[in-house]
């Protein structure tokens, strides 16, 4: 989700207003994803690098998160949406951490859509953490180095309960991944759009999915093999 700041700047508004309007897009996209029957949606909401923004902006984002969680609990419940997170959420301000824990607990039995928020998330941090956990297990003879494979690595990432990413969408015209799910997007389809996040609507999501549906995912094979 990128482009909140530029959306606000274009209108001569404060960046905070851009973030506020961004939450409307979140609402719409979550609802649309559930309606389409897509079982997993992961939103990159706050990166490990976003701490380097001005304190005022970080505070605004944290406050917005708490108020959105409070406001949306009813809708999550109604739409059978389970909240999940990736990233070190225990390092977030305690008000945010508590609210997250509470919503996660209250939505844990919902099974229509798993909505994952990447918060204080960075893929390099995740991979580093994974290597540390596996190393400890190797040291304690719980895993032997020869047994380390894709599966073991997947099981030590924050995304251990999530499937691989099918489609990755980045808004606002930036052609970067910015430390998001680096391991998990090995075979994802990438979709970049110039639309700024606060302008990203259901129609834009439909467009991205139609584009995705017209791609051939070969996973290293040839087209001919896929048609057999
Ligand atoms: C994305 O919008 C929102 C978050 C990182 C939370 P930006 O704040 O990055 O918007 P731009 O890139 O300045 O336009
Ligand atoms: Mg940005």
PDB file of C-alpha atoms and ligand atoms in Angstrom:
ATOM      1  CA  UNK A   1       0.000   0.000   0.000  1.00  0.00           C
ATOM      2  CA  UNK A   2       1.971   2.986  -1.240  1.00  0.00           C
ATOM      3  CA  UNK A   3       1.213   6.571  -2.130  1.00  0.00           C
ATOM      4  CA  UNK A   4      -0.718   7.970   0.840  1.00  0.00           C
ATOM      5  CA  UNK A   5       1.735  10.854   1.268  1.00  0.00           C
ATOM      6  CA  UNK A   6       1.750  11.820  -2.407  1.00  0.00           C
ATOM      7  CA  UNK A   7      -2.036  11.613  -2.534  1.00  0.00           C
ATOM      8  CA  UNK A   8      -2.223  14.182   0.273  1.00  0.00           C
ATOM      9  CA  UNK A   9       0.534  16.407  -1.128  1.00  0.00           C
ATOM     10  CA  UNK A  10      -1.223  16.626  -4.501  1.00  0.00           C
ATOM     11  CA  UNK A  11      -4.197  18.110  -2.674  1.00  0.00           C
ATOM     12  CA  UNK A  12      -2.171  20.412  -0.419  1.00  0.00           C
ATOM     13  CA  UNK A  13      -3.139  18.303   2.612  1.00  0.00           C
ATOM     14  CA  UNK A  14      -1.116  16.862   5.492  1.00  0.00           C
ATOM     15  CA  UNK A  15       0.363  13.376   5.034  1.00  0.00           C
ATOM     16  CA  UNK A  16      -1.809  12.242   7.947  1.00  0.00           C
ATOM     17  CA  UNK A  17      -4.922  12.934   5.856  1.00  0.00           C
ATOM     18  CA  UNK A  18      -3.461  10.709   3.146  1.00  0.00           C
ATOM     19  CA  UNK A  19      -3.060   7.897   5.666  1.00  0.00           C
ATOM     20  CA  UNK A  20      -6.603   8.437   6.900  1.00  0.00           C
ATOM     21  CA  UNK A  21      -7.926   8.138   3.364  1.00  0.00           C
ATOM     22  CA  UNK A  22      -5.728   5.082   2.890  1.00  0.00           C
ATOM     23  CA  UNK A  23      -7.727   3.311   5.579  1.00  0.00           C
ATOM     24  CA  UNK A  24     -10.847   3.708   3.415  1.00  0.00           C
ATOM     25  CA  UNK A  25      -9.067   1.787   0.661  1.00  0.00           C
ATOM     26  CA  UNK A  26      -8.080  -0.899   3.151  1.00  0.00           C
ATOM     27  CA  UNK A  27     -11.716  -1.257   4.140  1.00  0.00           C
ATOM     28  CA  UNK A  28     -12.879  -1.538   0.545  1.00  0.00           C
ATOM     29  CA  UNK A  29     -10.143  -3.945  -0.559  1.00  0.00           C
ATOM     30  CA  UNK A  30     -10.610  -6.242   2.436  1.00  0.00           C
ATOM     31  CA  UNK A  31     -14.347  -6.374   1.787  1.00  0.00           C
ATOM     32  CA  UNK A  32     -13.827  -6.995  -1.928  1.00  0.00           C
ATOM     33  CA  UNK A  33     -11.291  -9.767  -1.288  1.00  0.00           C
ATOM     34  CA  UNK A  34     -13.734 -11.546   1.007  1.00  0.00           C
ATOM     35  CA  UNK A  35     -16.551 -11.163  -1.549  1.00  0.00           C
ATOM     36  CA  UNK A  36     -14.364 -12.675  -4.267  1.00  0.00           C
ATOM     37  CA  UNK A  37     -13.714 -15.729  -2.102  1.00  0.00           C
ATOM     38  CA  UNK A  38      -9.979 -15.107  -1.875  1.00  0.00           C
ATOM     39  CA  UNK A  39      -8.880 -16.817   1.362  1.00  0.00           C
ATOM     40  CA  UNK A  40      -5.711 -14.812   2.119  1.00  0.00           C
ATOM     41  CA  UNK A  41      -4.870 -11.124   1.916  1.00  0.00           C
ATOM     42  CA  UNK A  42      -1.649  -9.653   3.291  1.00  0.00           C
ATOM     43  CA  UNK A  43      -1.205  -5.896   3.613  1.00  0.00           C
ATOM     44  CA  UNK A  44       2.181  -4.240   4.099  1.00  0.00           C
ATOM     45  CA  UNK A  45       1.182  -1.605   6.646  1.00  0.00           C
ATOM     46  CA  UNK A  46       4.387  -0.686   8.496  1.00  0.00           C
ATOM     47  CA  UNK A  47       7.923  -1.775   7.675  1.00  0.00           C
ATOM     48  CA  UNK A  48      10.968  -2.086   9.906  1.00  0.00           C
ATOM     49  CA  UNK A  49      12.307   0.901   7.932  1.00  0.00           C
ATOM     50  CA  UNK A  50       9.215   3.053   8.526  1.00  0.00           C
ATOM     51  CA  UNK A  51      10.494   3.798  12.071  1.00  0.00           C
ATOM     52  CA  UNK A  52      12.879   6.237  10.359  1.00  0.00           C
ATOM     53  CA  UNK A  53       9.998   8.554   9.442  1.00  0.00           C
ATOM     54  CA  UNK A  54       9.358  11.706  11.522  1.00  0.00           C
ATOM     55  CA  UNK A  55       8.052  10.772  14.989  1.00  0.00           C
ATOM     56  CA  UNK A  56       4.823  12.653  14.381  1.00  0.00           C
ATOM     57  CA  UNK A  57       4.052  10.538  11.323  1.00  0.00           C
ATOM     58  CA  UNK A  58       4.893   7.278  13.129  1.00  0.00           C
ATOM     59  CA  UNK A  59       2.614   8.312  16.000  1.00  0.00           C
ATOM     60  CA  UNK A  60      -0.181   9.168  13.566  1.00  0.00           C
ATOM     61  CA  UNK A  61       0.117   5.777  11.877  1.00  0.00           C
ATOM     62  CA  UNK A  62       0.034   3.968  15.229  1.00  0.00           C
ATOM     63  CA  UNK A  63      -3.025   5.927  16.394  1.00  0.00           C
ATOM     64  CA  UNK A  64      -4.765   5.269  13.113  1.00  0.00           C
ATOM     65  CA  UNK A  65      -4.079   1.573  13.519  1.00  0.00           C
ATOM     66  CA  UNK A  66      -5.620   1.437  16.985  1.00  0.00           C
ATOM     67  CA  UNK A  67      -8.696   3.405  15.965  1.00  0.00           C
ATOM     68  CA  UNK A  68      -9.190   1.328  12.791  1.00  0.00           C
ATOM     69  CA  UNK A  69      -8.917  -1.926  14.734  1.00  0.00           C
ATOM     70  CA  UNK A  70     -11.487  -0.710  17.246  1.00  0.00           C
ATOM     71  CA  UNK A  71     -13.797   0.518  14.508  1.00  0.00           C
ATOM     72  CA  UNK A  72     -13.531  -2.544  12.258  1.00  0.00           C
ATOM     73  CA  UNK A  73     -13.876  -5.380  14.774  1.00  0.00           C
ATOM     74  CA  UNK A  74     -17.620  -5.601  14.139  1.00  0.00           C
ATOM     75  CA  UNK A  75     -17.165  -5.783  10.364  1.00  0.00           C
ATOM     76  CA  UNK A  76     -14.406  -8.385  10.690  1.00  0.00           C
ATOM     77  CA  UNK A  77     -16.686 -10.511  12.825  1.00  0.00           C
ATOM     78  CA  UNK A  78     -19.674 -10.050  10.533  1.00  0.00           C
ATOM     79  CA  UNK A  79     -17.639 -11.030   7.476  1.00  0.00           C
ATOM     80  CA  UNK A  80     -15.901 -13.950   9.233  1.00  0.00           C
ATOM     81  CA  UNK A  81     -12.455 -12.419   8.774  1.00  0.00           C
ATOM     82  CA  UNK A  82      -9.583 -13.615  10.944  1.00  0.00           C
ATOM     83  CA  UNK A  83      -6.894 -11.081  11.797  1.00  0.00           C
ATOM     84  CA  UNK A  84      -3.296 -12.238  11.674  1.00  0.00           C
ATOM     85  CA  UNK A  85       0.032 -10.391  11.721  1.00  0.00           C
ATOM     86  CA  UNK A  86       3.596 -10.866  10.517  1.00  0.00           C
ATOM     87  CA  UNK A  87       6.506  -8.912  11.973  1.00  0.00           C
ATOM     88  CA  UNK A  88       7.627  -8.225  15.507  1.00  0.00           C
ATOM     89  CA  UNK A  89       4.390  -6.749  16.861  1.00  0.00           C
ATOM     90  CA  UNK A  90       5.597  -6.917  20.475  1.00  0.00           C
ATOM     91  CA  UNK A  91       7.926  -4.020  19.598  1.00  0.00           C
ATOM     92  CA  UNK A  92       4.996  -1.776  18.638  1.00  0.00           C
ATOM     93  CA  UNK A  93       3.633   0.737  21.197  1.00  0.00           C
ATOM     94  CA  UNK A  94       1.756  -1.191  23.894  1.00  0.00           C
ATOM     95  CA  UNK A  95      -1.616   0.368  22.960  1.00  0.00           C
ATOM     96  CA  UNK A  96      -1.225  -1.054  19.437  1.00  0.00           C
ATOM     97  CA  UNK A  97       0.061  -4.403  20.652  1.00  0.00           C
ATOM     98  CA  UNK A  98      -2.833  -4.826  23.089  1.00  0.00           C
ATOM     99  CA  UNK A  99      -5.463  -3.899  20.517  1.00  0.00           C
ATOM    100  CA  UNK A 100      -3.950  -6.295  17.989  1.00  0.00           C
ATOM    101  CA  UNK A 101      -3.884  -9.126  20.518  1.00  0.00           C
ATOM    102  CA  UNK A 102      -7.479  -8.460  21.426  1.00  0.00           C
ATOM    103  CA  UNK A 103      -8.741  -8.431  17.806  1.00  0.00           C
ATOM    104  CA  UNK A 104      -6.639 -11.494  16.916  1.00  0.00           C
ATOM    105  CA  UNK A 105      -8.160 -13.365  19.862  1.00  0.00           C
ATOM    106  CA  UNK A 106     -11.712 -12.276  19.074  1.00  0.00           C
ATOM    107  CA  UNK A 107     -11.477 -13.247  15.394  1.00  0.00           C
ATOM    108  CA  UNK A 108      -9.448 -16.447  15.723  1.00  0.00           C
ATOM    109  CA  UNK A 109     -12.307 -18.779  14.789  1.00  0.00           C
ATOM    110  CA  UNK A 110     -13.281 -16.895  11.617  1.00  0.00           C
ATOM    111  CA  UNK A 111     -12.585 -18.865   8.473  1.00  0.00           C
ATOM    112  CA  UNK A 112     -13.647 -16.910   5.417  1.00  0.00           C
ATOM    113  CA  UNK A 113     -10.586 -14.718   4.951  1.00  0.00           C
ATOM    114  CA  UNK A 114      -7.268 -14.509   6.778  1.00  0.00           C
ATOM    115  CA  UNK A 115      -6.269 -10.856   6.786  1.00  0.00           C
ATOM    116  CA  UNK A 116      -2.585 -10.530   7.617  1.00  0.00           C
ATOM    117  CA  UNK A 117      -1.137  -7.152   8.524  1.00  0.00           C
ATOM    118  CA  UNK A 118       2.616  -6.837   8.070  1.00  0.00           C
ATOM    119  CA  UNK A 119       3.565  -4.590  10.988  1.00  0.00           C
ATOM    120  CA  UNK A 120       7.096  -3.781  12.021  1.00  0.00           C
ATOM    121  CA  UNK A 121       7.801  -6.246   9.250  1.00  0.00           C
ATOM    122  CA  UNK A 122      10.963  -6.553   7.184  1.00  0.00           C
ATOM    123  CA  UNK A 123      11.815  -9.563   5.089  1.00  0.00           C
ATOM    124  CA  UNK A 124      15.525  -9.459   5.965  1.00  0.00           C
ATOM    125  CA  UNK A 125      14.654  -9.362   9.661  1.00  0.00           C
ATOM    126  CA  UNK A 126      12.292 -12.300   9.129  1.00  0.00           C
ATOM    127  CA  UNK A 127      14.938 -14.341   7.302  1.00  0.00           C
ATOM    128  CA  UNK A 128      17.561 -13.471   9.941  1.00  0.00           C
ATOM    129  CA  UNK A 129      15.152 -14.565  12.650  1.00  0.00           C
ATOM    130  CA  UNK A 130      14.474 -17.802  10.759  1.00  0.00           C
ATOM    131  CA  UNK A 131      18.186 -18.577  10.444  1.00  0.00           C
ATOM    132  CA  UNK A 132      18.683 -17.953  14.162  1.00  0.00           C
ATOM    133  CA  UNK A 133      15.815 -20.278  15.118  1.00  0.00           C
ATOM    134  CA  UNK A 134      17.036 -23.039  12.820  1.00  0.00           C
ATOM    135  CA  UNK A 135      20.629 -22.615  14.073  1.00  0.00           C
ATOM    136  CA  UNK A 136      19.512 -23.081  17.670  1.00  0.00           C
ATOM    137  CA  UNK A 137      17.689 -26.280  16.679  1.00  0.00           C
ATOM    138  CA  UNK A 138      20.758 -27.539  14.828  1.00  0.00           C
ATOM    139  CA  UNK A 139      22.911 -26.750  17.831  1.00  0.00           C
ATOM    140  CA  UNK A 140      20.525 -28.705  20.079  1.00  0.00           C
ATOM    141  CA  UNK A 141      20.475 -31.625  17.641  1.00  0.00           C
ATOM    142  CA  UNK A 142      16.807 -31.162  16.848  1.00  0.00           C
ATOM    143  CA  UNK A 143      17.495 -30.620  13.142  1.00  0.00           C
ATOM    144  CA  UNK A 144      20.447 -31.915  11.178  1.00  0.00           C
ATOM    145  CA  UNK A 145      21.948 -29.487   8.618  1.00  0.00           C
ATOM    146  CA  UNK A 146      21.358 -31.947   5.739  1.00  0.00           C
ATOM    147  CA  UNK A 147      17.629 -31.880   6.461  1.00  0.00           C
ATOM    148  CA  UNK A 148      17.259 -28.132   5.976  1.00  0.00           C
ATOM    149  CA  UNK A 149      15.014 -27.608   2.961  1.00  0.00           C
ATOM    150  CA  UNK A 150      12.266 -25.275   1.654  1.00  0.00           C
ATOM    151  CA  UNK A 151       9.796 -26.803   4.063  1.00  0.00           C
ATOM    152  CA  UNK A 152      11.888 -26.289   7.173  1.00  0.00           C
ATOM    153  CA  UNK A 153      12.620 -22.716   6.144  1.00  0.00           C
ATOM    154  CA  UNK A 154       8.914 -22.014   5.466  1.00  0.00           C
ATOM    155  CA  UNK A 155       8.081 -23.355   8.907  1.00  0.00           C
ATOM    156  CA  UNK A 156      10.416 -20.857  10.573  1.00  0.00           C
ATOM    157  CA  UNK A 157       9.172 -17.760   8.776  1.00  0.00           C
ATOM    158  CA  UNK A 158       6.403 -15.515  10.154  1.00  0.00           C
ATOM    159  CA  UNK A 159       4.291 -16.740   7.220  1.00  0.00           C
ATOM    160  CA  UNK A 160       4.460 -20.392   8.328  1.00  0.00           C
ATOM    161  CA  UNK A 161       0.660 -20.710   8.285  1.00  0.00           C
ATOM    162  CA  UNK A 162       0.158 -18.895   4.998  1.00  0.00           C
ATOM    163  CA  UNK A 163       0.399 -20.228   1.439  1.00  0.00           C
ATOM    164  CA  UNK A 164       2.887 -18.812  -1.082  1.00  0.00           C
ATOM    165  CA  UNK A 165       1.935 -15.460  -2.563  1.00  0.00           C
ATOM    166  CA  UNK A 166       0.085 -15.721  -5.885  1.00  0.00           C
ATOM    167  CA  UNK A 167      -0.228 -12.041  -6.709  1.00  0.00           C
ATOM    168  CA  UNK A 168       1.703  -9.103  -5.306  1.00  0.00           C
ATOM    169  CA  UNK A 169       0.280  -5.644  -5.987  1.00  0.00           C
ATOM    170  CA  UNK A 170       2.217  -2.440  -5.381  1.00  0.00           C
ATOM    171  CA  UNK A 171       0.464   0.876  -5.860  1.00  0.00           C
ATOM    172  CA  UNK A 172       1.814   4.375  -6.596  1.00  0.00           C
ATOM    173  CA  UNK A 173       4.163   3.651  -9.475  1.00  0.00           C
ATOM    174  CA  UNK A 174       7.220   2.543  -7.498  1.00  0.00           C
ATOM    175  CA  UNK A 175       8.897  -0.479  -9.078  1.00  0.00           C
ATOM    176  CA  UNK A 176      10.397  -1.967  -5.914  1.00  0.00           C
ATOM    177  CA  UNK A 177       9.699  -4.755  -3.456  1.00  0.00           C
ATOM    178  CA  UNK A 178      11.046  -2.805  -0.442  1.00  0.00           C
ATOM    179  CA  UNK A 179      11.860  -5.747   1.827  1.00  0.00           C
ATOM    180  CA  UNK A 180       8.482  -7.459   1.540  1.00  0.00           C
ATOM    181  CA  UNK A 181       8.188 -11.277   1.631  1.00  0.00           C
ATOM    182  CA  UNK A 182      11.392 -11.801  -0.345  1.00  0.00           C
ATOM    183  CA  UNK A 183      11.487 -15.566   0.136  1.00  0.00           C
ATOM    184  CA  UNK A 184       7.739 -16.011  -0.320  1.00  0.00           C
ATOM    185  CA  UNK A 185       7.455 -14.183  -3.672  1.00  0.00           C
ATOM    186  CA  UNK A 186       9.908 -16.445  -5.508  1.00  0.00           C
ATOM    187  CA  UNK A 187       7.167 -17.404  -7.997  1.00  0.00           C
ATOM    188  CA  UNK A 188       4.585 -14.685  -7.383  1.00  0.00           C
ATOM    189  CA  UNK A 189       3.076 -12.665 -10.165  1.00  0.00           C
ATOM    190  CA  UNK A 190       3.957  -8.998  -9.725  1.00  0.00           C
ATOM    191  CA  UNK A 191       1.567  -6.184 -10.548  1.00  0.00           C
ATOM    192  CA  UNK A 192       2.515  -2.526 -10.423  1.00  0.00           C
ATOM    193  CA  UNK A 193       0.034   0.292 -10.860  1.00  0.00           C
ATOM    194  CA  UNK A 194       0.436   4.079 -10.853  1.00  0.00           C
ATOM    195  CA  UNK A 195      -2.773   4.448  -8.827  1.00  0.00           C
ATOM    196  CA  UNK A 196      -2.041   5.891  -5.388  1.00  0.00           C
ATOM    197  CA  UNK A 197      -3.261   3.742  -2.504  1.00  0.00           C
ATOM    198  CA  UNK A 198      -6.073   6.105  -1.350  1.00  0.00           C
ATOM    199  CA  UNK A 199      -7.433   6.000  -4.936  1.00  0.00           C
ATOM    200  CA  UNK A 200      -7.218   2.198  -5.184  1.00  0.00           C
ATOM    201  CA  UNK A 201     -10.780   0.837  -5.387  1.00  0.00           C
ATOM    202  CA  UNK A 202     -12.557  -2.483  -5.922  1.00  0.00           C
ATOM    203  CA  UNK A 203     -12.456  -1.807  -9.662  1.00  0.00           C
ATOM    204  CA  UNK A 204      -8.669  -1.482  -9.524  1.00  0.00           C
ATOM    205  CA  UNK A 205      -8.448  -4.769  -7.641  1.00  0.00           C
ATOM    206  CA  UNK A 206     -10.673  -6.462 -10.233  1.00  0.00           C
ATOM    207  CA  UNK A 207      -8.395  -5.116 -12.959  1.00  0.00           C
ATOM    208  CA  UNK A 208      -5.305  -6.502 -11.217  1.00  0.00           C
ATOM    209  CA  UNK A 209      -6.923  -9.914 -10.780  1.00  0.00           C
ATOM    210  CA  UNK A 210      -8.069 -10.045 -14.418  1.00  0.00           C
ATOM    211  CA  UNK A 211      -4.517  -9.229 -15.443  1.00  0.00           C
ATOM    212  CA  UNK A 212      -3.242 -12.018 -13.180  1.00  0.00           C
ATOM    213  CA  UNK A 213      -5.753 -14.496 -14.611  1.00  0.00           C
ATOM    214  CA  UNK A 214      -4.389 -13.941 -18.097  1.00  0.00           C
ATOM    215  CA  UNK A 215      -0.852 -14.876 -17.164  1.00  0.00           C
ATOM    216  CA  UNK A 216       0.691 -18.268 -17.597  1.00  0.00           C
ATOM    217  CA  UNK A 217       2.413 -19.476 -14.451  1.00  0.00           C
ATOM    218  CA  UNK A 218       5.023 -21.920 -15.604  1.00  0.00           C
ATOM    219  CA  UNK A 219       7.046 -22.427 -12.414  1.00  0.00           C
ATOM    220  CA  UNK A 220      10.101 -23.187 -14.516  1.00  0.00           C
ATOM    221  CA  UNK A 221       8.309 -25.548 -16.901  1.00  0.00           C
ATOM    222  CA  UNK A 222       7.509 -25.002 -20.586  1.00  0.00           C
ATOM    223  CA  UNK A 223       4.110 -23.930 -21.924  1.00  0.00           C
ATOM    224  CA  UNK A 224       3.755 -27.281 -23.694  1.00  0.00           C
ATOM    225  CA  UNK A 225       4.172 -29.191 -20.455  1.00  0.00           C
ATOM    226  CA  UNK A 226       1.400 -27.168 -18.830  1.00  0.00           C
ATOM    227  CA  UNK A 227      -1.077 -27.964 -21.610  1.00  0.00           C
ATOM    228  CA  UNK A 228      -0.694 -31.742 -21.264  1.00  0.00           C
TER     229      UNK A 228
HETATM  230  C1  LIG B   1       2.158   4.196   2.327  1.00  0.00           C
HETATM  231  O1  LIG B   1       2.114   5.500   1.870  1.00  0.00           O
HETATM  232  C2  LIG B   1       1.702   4.061   3.736  1.00  0.00           C
HETATM  233  C3  LIG B   1       2.666   3.561   4.725  1.00  0.00           C
HETATM  234  C4  LIG B   1       3.934   3.340   4.584  1.00  0.00           C
HETATM  235  C5  LIG B   1       2.098   3.310   6.031  1.00  0.00           C
HETATM  236  P1  LIG B   1       3.400   6.434   1.991  1.00  0.00           P
HETATM  237  O2  LIG B   1       3.318   7.150   3.295  1.00  0.00           O
HETATM  238  O3  LIG B   1       4.633   5.642   1.765  1.00  0.00           O
HETATM  239  O4  LIG B   1       3.130   7.453   0.806  1.00  0.00           O
HETATM  240  P2  LIG B   1       4.216   8.181  -0.119  1.00  0.00           P
HETATM  241  O5  LIG B   1       5.141   7.125  -0.662  1.00  0.00           O
HETATM  242  O6  LIG B   1       4.923   9.184   0.721  1.00  0.00           O
HETATM  243  O7  LIG B   1       3.386   8.805  -1.200  1.00  0.00           O
HETATM  244 MG1  LIG B   2       5.857   5.358   0.134  1.00  0.00          MG
END
